[in-house]
Tab-separated table of C-alpha atoms in Angstrom:
chain	number	residue	atom	x	y	z
A	1	MET	CA	-8.822	38.538	6.730
A	2	ASN	CA	-6.162	36.415	5.211
A	3	ILE	CA	-5.902	32.668	5.690
A	4	THR	CA	-3.559	30.056	3.936
A	5	VAL	CA	-5.522	26.925	2.000
A	6	ASN	CA	-2.225	24.258	0.178
A	7	GLY	CA	-0.106	26.593	0.509
A	8	ASP	CA	-1.861	29.736	-0.770
A	9	SER	CA	-2.390	32.958	0.551
A	10	ILE	CA	-6.586	33.979	0.225
A	11	GLU	CA	-9.093	36.295	1.371
A	12	VAL	CA	-12.237	35.601	3.466
A	13	PRO	CA	-15.064	37.271	4.655
A	14	ALA	CA	-14.454	37.532	8.605
A	15	GLY	CA	-16.774	34.916	10.577
A	16	HIS	CA	-16.286	32.135	7.508
A	17	THR	CA	-16.490	28.930	9.070
A	18	LEU	CA	-14.370	25.744	7.787
A	19	ALA	CA	-18.177	24.975	6.219
A	20	ASN	CA	-18.279	27.677	4.226
A	21	LEU	CA	-14.040	27.576	2.974
A	22	VAL	CA	-15.199	23.978	1.923
A	23	MET	CA	-18.073	24.955	-0.755
A	24	ASP	CA	-15.697	27.920	-1.584
A	25	LEU	CA	-13.367	25.510	-2.403
A	26	ALA	CA	-15.898	23.727	-4.644
A	27	VAL	CA	-14.273	20.442	-4.266
A	28	GLY	CA	-17.231	18.864	-5.031
A	29	ASP	CA	-18.068	15.492	-3.192
A	30	GLN	CA	-14.547	14.261	-3.419
A	31	ARG	CA	-13.807	12.825	0.016
A	32	ILE	CA	-11.083	14.787	2.344
A	33	ALA	CA	-9.485	15.711	5.347
A	34	ILE	CA	-8.742	19.248	6.918
A	35	GLU	CA	-5.995	20.497	9.207
A	36	VAL	CA	-5.638	23.614	10.423
A	37	ASN	CA	-2.634	24.408	12.073
A	38	GLU	CA	-1.543	20.956	11.848
A	39	GLN	CA	-4.606	20.094	13.592
A	40	ILE	CA	-6.955	17.403	11.984
A	41	VAL	CA	-10.936	18.913	12.304
A	42	PRO	CA	-13.442	16.180	11.754
A	43	ARG	CA	-15.488	16.722	9.754
A	44	SER	CA	-18.595	16.876	11.948
A	45	THR	CA	-17.475	20.427	13.518
A	46	TYR	CA	-16.961	21.936	10.281
A	47	GLU	CA	-19.901	23.689	10.741
A	48	ALA	CA	-19.142	25.311	14.109
A	49	TYR	CA	-15.005	25.815	13.382
A	50	ASN	CA	-14.587	29.657	12.933
A	51	LEU	CA	-11.603	30.164	11.346
A	52	LYS	CA	-9.127	33.161	12.603
A	53	PRO	CA	-6.842	35.097	10.664
A	54	GLY	CA	-3.189	33.522	9.986
A	55	ASP	CA	-4.490	30.085	9.508
A	56	HIS	CA	-3.358	27.519	7.954
A	57	VAL	CA	-5.351	24.877	6.138
A	58	GLU	CA	-4.759	22.118	4.034
A	59	VAL	CA	-7.287	19.990	2.054
A	60	VAL	CA	-6.249	16.734	0.908
A	61	THR	CA	-7.746	14.001	-0.700
A	62	ALA	CA	-6.410	10.486	-2.032
A	63	ILE	CA	-4.934	10.093	-5.260
A	64	GLY	CA	-3.439	7.334	-7.201
A	65	GLY	CA	0.312	6.322	-5.103
A	66	GLY	CA	2.224	2.754	-4.463
B	1	MET	CA	-13.777	-45.683	-14.063
B	2	SER	CA	-13.275	-43.124	-11.619
B	3	LYS	CA	-13.565	-39.785	-11.973
B	4	LEU	CA	-11.216	-37.412	-11.708
B	5	GLN	CA	-11.394	-35.722	-8.476
B	6	PRO	CA	-10.391	-31.976	-8.563
B	7	ILE	CA	-7.834	-30.879	-6.037
B	8	ALA	CA	-9.037	-28.787	-3.552
B	9	GLU	CA	-7.999	-25.126	-4.352
B	10	SER	CA	-6.645	-23.498	-1.538
B	11	ILE	CA	-10.054	-21.788	-0.710
B	12	ASP	CA	-8.837	-21.482	2.858
B	13	ASP	CA	-5.419	-20.720	2.745
B	14	ALA	CA	-6.539	-17.156	3.831
B	15	LEU	CA	-3.998	-14.039	4.156
B	16	THR	CA	-4.935	-12.290	7.785
B	17	ILE	CA	-3.866	-9.040	7.845
B	18	ALA	CA	-5.156	-7.433	11.243
B	19	GLY	CA	-7.564	-9.751	12.124
B	20	VAL	CA	-9.406	-9.317	8.204
B	21	GLU	CA	-9.101	-12.347	5.887
B	22	TYR	CA	-7.802	-11.729	2.455
B	23	SER	CA	-8.302	-14.511	-0.437
B	24	SER	CA	-6.006	-12.340	-3.443
B	25	ARG	CA	-2.161	-12.172	-1.666
B	26	LEU	CA	-1.151	-9.620	-4.528
B	27	LEU	CA	-1.700	-5.667	-3.416
B	28	ILE	CA	-1.409	-3.236	-5.589
B	29	GLY	CA	-0.321	0.495	-5.971
B	30	THR	CA	-2.870	2.996	-7.641
B	31	GLY	CA	0.198	5.303	-9.200
B	32	LYS	CA	1.710	5.913	-12.684
B	33	TYR	CA	-1.375	5.070	-14.480
B	34	LYS	CA	-2.660	6.550	-17.424
B	35	ASP	CA	-5.742	7.785	-15.908
B	36	LEU	CA	-8.074	6.305	-13.821
B	37	GLU	CA	-10.117	3.710	-15.900
B	38	GLU	CA	-6.615	2.089	-16.446
B	39	THR	CA	-6.096	2.469	-12.858
B	40	ARG	CA	-9.387	0.411	-12.580
B	41	GLN	CA	-8.983	-2.001	-15.206
B	42	ALA	CA	-5.218	-3.109	-13.441
B	43	VAL	CA	-6.787	-3.585	-10.178
B	44	GLU	CA	-9.370	-5.398	-11.042
B	45	ALA	CA	-7.592	-7.944	-13.437
B	46	SER	CA	-5.073	-7.824	-10.371
B	47	GLY	CA	-7.733	-9.540	-8.081
B	48	ALA	CA	-6.619	-7.295	-5.755
B	49	GLN	CA	-8.470	-6.969	-2.472
B	50	ILE	CA	-6.078	-4.452	-0.704
B	51	VAL	CA	-5.170	-0.920	-2.621
B	52	THR	CA	-3.042	1.684	-1.666
B	53	VAL	CA	-3.587	5.386	-2.025
B	54	ALA	CA	-1.672	8.433	-1.369
B	55	ILE	CA	-2.632	11.476	0.690
B	56	ARG	CA	-2.531	14.174	-1.407
B	57	ARG	CA	-3.209	18.222	-1.365
B	58	THR	CA	-6.700	18.760	-3.315
B	59	ASN	CA	-6.517	21.106	-6.645
B	60	VAL	CA	-8.585	23.359	-5.153
B	61	GLY	CA	-11.256	24.098	-7.789
B	62	GLN	CA	-9.998	23.009	-10.100
B	63	ASN	CA	-11.572	19.559	-10.390
B	64	ARG	CA	-14.942	19.313	-9.607
B	65	ASP	CA	-16.095	17.145	-12.018
B	66	GLU	CA	-13.306	15.345	-12.509
B	67	PRO	CA	-14.203	11.394	-11.037
B	68	ASN	CA	-11.640	10.785	-8.215
B	69	LEU	CA	-9.863	7.831	-7.478
B	70	LEU	CA	-12.115	6.821	-5.078
B	71	ASP	CA	-14.697	6.263	-7.008
B	72	VAL	CA	-13.499	4.001	-9.510
B	73	ILE	CA	-11.932	1.984	-6.176
B	74	PRO	CA	-14.828	2.231	-4.209
B	75	PRO	CA	-13.927	1.877	-0.221
B	76	ASP	CA	-16.803	-0.374	0.290
B	77	GLN	CA	-15.442	-3.265	-2.352
B	78	TYR	CA	-11.720	-2.824	-1.559
B	79	THR	CA	-9.855	-2.473	1.589
B	80	ILE	CA	-7.906	1.189	0.898
B	81	LEU	CA	-4.394	1.054	2.092
B	82	PRO	CA	-3.233	4.423	2.389
B	83	ASN	CA	0.167	5.761	2.143
B	84	THR	CA	2.843	8.159	3.528
B	85	ALA	CA	5.005	7.843	0.413
B	86	GLY	CA	6.690	10.830	0.126
B	87	CYS	CA	7.252	11.547	4.130
B	88	TYR	CA	10.905	12.162	4.935
B	89	THR	CA	10.242	12.742	8.796
B	90	ALA	CA	8.301	10.493	11.267
B	91	LYS	CA	6.409	13.730	11.890
B	92	ASP	CA	4.831	13.913	8.560
B	93	ALA	CA	4.120	10.233	8.022
B	94	VAL	CA	2.394	10.089	11.338
B	95	ARG	CA	0.331	13.297	10.486
B	96	THR	CA	0.014	11.550	6.899
B	97	CYS	CA	-1.953	8.517	8.848
B	98	GLN	CA	-4.277	10.686	11.192
B	99	MET	CA	-5.350	12.731	7.918
B	100	ALA	CA	-6.141	9.928	6.219
B	101	ARG	CA	-8.093	8.287	9.114
B	102	GLU	CA	-10.259	11.389	8.781
B	103	LEU	CA	-10.347	11.054	4.718
B	104	LEU	CA	-11.779	7.292	5.770
B	105	ASP	CA	-13.842	7.749	7.979
B	106	GLY	CA	-11.908	6.000	10.701
B	107	HIS	CA	-9.987	3.336	9.051
B	108	ALA	CA	-6.956	2.150	10.950
B	109	LEU	CA	-4.962	0.148	8.102
B	110	VAL	CA	-2.078	2.032	7.054
B	111	LYS	CA	0.960	1.716	5.119
B	112	LEU	CA	3.787	3.419	7.057
B	113	GLU	CA	7.165	4.312	4.728
B	114	VAL	CA	9.230	6.936	6.078
B	115	LEU	CA	11.898	7.817	3.068
B	116	GLY	CA	15.589	8.656	3.846
B	117	ASP	CA	16.729	9.398	0.593
B	118	GLU	CA	15.325	10.448	-2.791
B	119	LYS	CA	17.587	8.573	-5.380
B	120	THR	CA	17.352	5.411	-3.589
B	121	LEU	CA	13.971	6.050	-1.910
B	122	PHE	CA	15.503	3.447	0.651
B	123	PRO	CA	13.612	3.710	4.286
B	124	ASP	CA	14.737	6.125	7.004
B	125	VAL	CA	14.816	2.978	9.546
B	126	ALA	CA	15.206	4.848	12.338
B	127	ALA	CA	12.530	7.180	11.806
B	128	THR	CA	10.580	4.373	10.784
B	129	LEU	CA	11.069	2.773	14.027
B	130	VAL	CA	10.336	6.325	15.691
B	131	ALA	CA	6.497	6.932	13.383
B	132	ALA	CA	5.777	3.248	13.966
B	133	GLU	CA	5.813	3.455	17.421
B	134	LYS	CA	3.333	6.529	17.538
B	135	LEU	CA	0.501	5.160	15.269
B	136	ILE	CA	0.069	2.367	17.389
B	137	LYS	CA	0.146	3.815	20.168
B	138	ASP	CA	-2.480	5.886	18.427
B	139	GLY	CA	-4.594	2.943	17.521
B	140	PHE	CA	-3.194	2.742	13.969
B	141	GLU	CA	-2.626	-1.037	12.284
B	142	VAL	CA	0.764	-0.534	10.821
B	143	MET	CA	1.758	-2.310	7.918
B	144	VAL	CA	5.457	-0.877	7.386
B	145	TYR	CA	7.978	-0.784	4.867
B	146	THR	CA	11.654	-1.254	5.534
B	147	ASN	CA	14.818	-3.146	4.352
B	148	ASP	CA	15.389	-5.977	4.389
B	149	ASP	CA	17.082	-5.893	7.473
B	150	PRO	CA	15.986	-8.827	9.465
B	151	ILE	CA	16.602	-7.496	12.594
B	152	ILE	CA	14.962	-4.591	12.151
B	153	ALA	CA	11.824	-6.358	10.877
B	154	LYS	CA	11.892	-8.594	14.160
B	155	GLU	CA	12.168	-4.975	16.301
B	156	LEU	CA	9.252	-3.613	13.877
B	157	ALA	CA	6.628	-6.986	14.123
B	158	GLU	CA	7.258	-7.153	18.137
B	159	MET	CA	6.442	-3.783	18.210
B	160	GLY	CA	3.143	-4.511	16.835
B	161	CYS	CA	3.211	-3.874	13.383
B	162	VAL	CA	0.301	-6.070	12.094
B	163	ALA	CA	2.624	-6.732	9.015
B	164	VAL	CA	6.496	-5.923	7.486
B	165	MET	CA	7.099	-5.538	4.416
B	166	PRO	CA	10.925	-5.191	3.186
B	167	LEU	CA	11.657	-4.064	0.184
B	168	ALA	CA	13.318	-6.480	-2.477
B	169	ALA	CA	14.945	-3.814	-4.431
B	170	PRO	CA	14.387	0.089	-4.616
B	171	ILE	CA	10.680	1.572	-4.813
B	172	GLY	CA	10.188	1.355	-8.967
B	173	SER	CA	13.398	0.033	-9.999
B	174	GLY	CA	12.225	-3.871	-11.209
B	175	LEU	CA	15.081	-4.776	-10.556
B	176	GLY	CA	13.365	-8.153	-8.716
B	177	ILE	CA	14.330	-10.191	-5.300
B	178	ARG	CA	17.757	-8.844	-4.928
B	179	ASN	CA	18.640	-10.936	-1.659
B	180	PRO	CA	16.686	-13.490	-0.946
B	181	TYR	CA	18.595	-14.765	1.702
B	182	ASN	CA	17.695	-11.957	3.776
B	183	ILE	CA	14.103	-12.395	2.675
B	184	ARG	CA	14.216	-16.018	3.756
B	185	PHE	CA	16.068	-14.405	7.254
B	186	ILE	CA	12.975	-12.460	8.186
B	187	LEU	CA	10.208	-15.022	7.019
B	188	GLU	CA	11.660	-17.511	9.523
B	189	ASP	CA	11.458	-15.659	12.456
B	190	ALA	CA	8.334	-14.156	11.589
B	191	ILE	CA	5.509	-13.639	14.212
B	192	VAL	CA	3.329	-11.495	11.644
B	193	PRO	CA	2.637	-11.738	7.821
B	194	ILE	CA	5.890	-10.247	5.749
B	195	LEU	CA	5.408	-8.797	2.181
B	196	VAL	CA	7.282	-7.959	-0.296
B	197	ASP	CA	7.062	-4.271	-0.889
B	198	ALA	CA	8.849	-2.372	-3.950
B	199	GLY	CA	11.291	-3.747	-6.495
B	200	VAL	CA	9.214	-6.896	-8.890
B	201	GLY	CA	9.559	-6.259	-12.191
B	202	THR	CA	7.798	-8.591	-13.699
B	203	ALA	CA	5.785	-11.967	-13.330
B	204	SER	CA	9.086	-14.233	-11.923
B	205	ASP	CA	9.965	-11.826	-9.130
B	206	ALA	CA	6.772	-12.070	-7.752
B	207	ALA	CA	6.638	-16.037	-7.965
B	208	ILE	CA	10.025	-15.927	-6.362
B	209	ALA	CA	9.120	-13.641	-3.556
B	210	MET	CA	5.880	-16.111	-2.776
B	211	GLU	CA	8.303	-19.575	-2.913
B	212	LEU	CA	10.862	-18.359	-0.947
B	213	GLY	CA	7.631	-18.011	1.413
B	214	CYS	CA	6.292	-14.700	1.319
B	215	ASP	CA	2.715	-13.785	2.382
B	216	GLY	CA	2.197	-11.597	-0.052
B	217	VAL	CA	3.687	-9.120	-2.580
B	218	LEU	CA	2.941	-5.261	-2.761
B	219	MET	CA	3.473	-3.565	-6.137
B	220	ASN	CA	2.905	-0.854	-8.396
B	221	THR	CA	5.321	0.363	-10.774
B	222	ALA	CA	5.871	-3.315	-12.194
B	223	ILE	CA	2.394	-3.298	-13.404
B	224	ALA	CA	1.288	0.300	-14.025
B	225	ALA	CA	4.801	0.942	-16.153
B	226	ALA	CA	4.382	-2.197	-18.204
B	227	GLN	CA	3.457	-1.943	-21.828
B	228	ASN	CA	0.161	-3.153	-21.236
B	229	PRO	CA	-0.364	-3.077	-17.542
B	230	VAL	CA	-3.869	-4.547	-17.571
B	231	ARG	CA	-2.382	-7.830	-18.516
B	232	MET	CA	0.601	-7.289	-16.559
B	233	ALA	CA	-2.026	-7.554	-13.762
B	234	ILE	CA	-3.658	-10.715	-14.878
B	235	ALA	CA	0.321	-12.126	-14.892
B	236	MET	CA	0.734	-10.404	-11.701
B	237	ARG	CA	-2.317	-12.285	-9.740
B	238	LYS	CA	-0.944	-15.573	-11.704
B	239	ALA	CA	2.194	-15.570	-10.105
B	240	ILE	CA	1.428	-15.004	-6.564
B	241	GLU	CA	-0.773	-17.885	-7.226
B	242	ALA	CA	1.657	-19.601	-8.883
B	243	GLY	CA	4.466	-19.029	-6.345
B	244	ARG	CA	2.042	-19.563	-3.085
B	245	GLU	CA	1.209	-22.687	-4.559
B	246	ALA	CA	4.084	-24.013	-5.439
B	247	PHE	CA	5.616	-22.711	-1.986
B	248	LEU	CA	2.561	-24.875	-0.283
B	249	ALA	CA	3.504	-27.824	-2.279
B	250	GLY	CA	7.003	-27.797	-1.338
B	251	ARG	CA	9.705	-28.077	-4.243
B	252	MET	CA	11.767	-31.009	-5.253
B	253	PRO	CA	15.254	-30.900	-3.518
B	254	ARG	CA	18.252	-29.776	-6.122
B	255	LYS	CA	20.465	-32.700	-7.408
B	256	ARG	CA	23.445	-32.297	-8.799
B	257	TYR	CA	22.805	-35.344	-11.432
B	258	ALA	CA	20.372	-36.234	-13.634
B	259	SER	CA	17.437	-38.688	-11.923
B	260	ALA	CA	15.481	-40.245	-15.299
B	261	SER	CA	11.644	-40.040	-15.132
B	262	SER	CA	10.748	-43.415	-16.499
B	263	PRO	CA	11.744	-46.622	-14.981
B	264	ASP	CA	14.752	-48.227	-16.118
B	265	LYS	CA	14.048	-50.204	-19.797
B	266	ASP	CA	13.787	-53.670	-19.127
B	267	TRP	CA	13.463	-55.509	-22.457
């Protein structure tokens, strides 16, 4: 199925969870936060969160800024 | 012969924000440094305890092994102040704060800025008020960037913002305190800490802000864009301390004519 991650359209297997996606993204041990369709998804629920076709996922982290 | 008694340093002159005491009144940003090592050194040299960060999309899959900002500014050693820089609507700013809270495990302290225009980076004050109200209702502790308008500053404080941070000059301009009279008006009515945020260019600007009676100064470019950022971080730490001490000491009155420092000559 097709989902959008940080503006890029990507293919993931049906039944992919948010935890699976985080593994795919190779963000390493960075602290991240994730929003799906403009709703924050708490880290503790990534395992149980099933992605759906067309989901818009935003993955953010802290970077330098003033 | 009596021993010289050192004057007690103002150790109990803490800056209290949202119930937490800080000994440093210098808050610094982490943008525009050459690399993370320079960021780390500048933050350390500045003595800042509150450090701002931005929230942005991760570079998916590209930087697995690169160190990241929170490794060099560990949240257990610094108070991380996520900002909403780059947000031009209240909605965007609120979303950014919510993401920051998730990212930092429930951390409630945020720096709210809702910008109005890319050229000036002046705040969109109407949108700032809307965002501040939403965030406060949602349990955030809001340090708010605003313009140097005393009426708005008062409204933001009364609404429940934990600190009000008027600009001294446009963000990144280094023009210094353009309107000390307005800053002074804001200070006169202050019910929460007032920090100058943005516009400081060099150490004397920071000292002037503190001599006016500001509770602190938040800066980024003045340090990061200096020829030697680490050295400027040290200068800023000293300027903030000197300005604060001068404010607490109370300056002498200005006089139009000379007044000899030595007694009249009597022989």
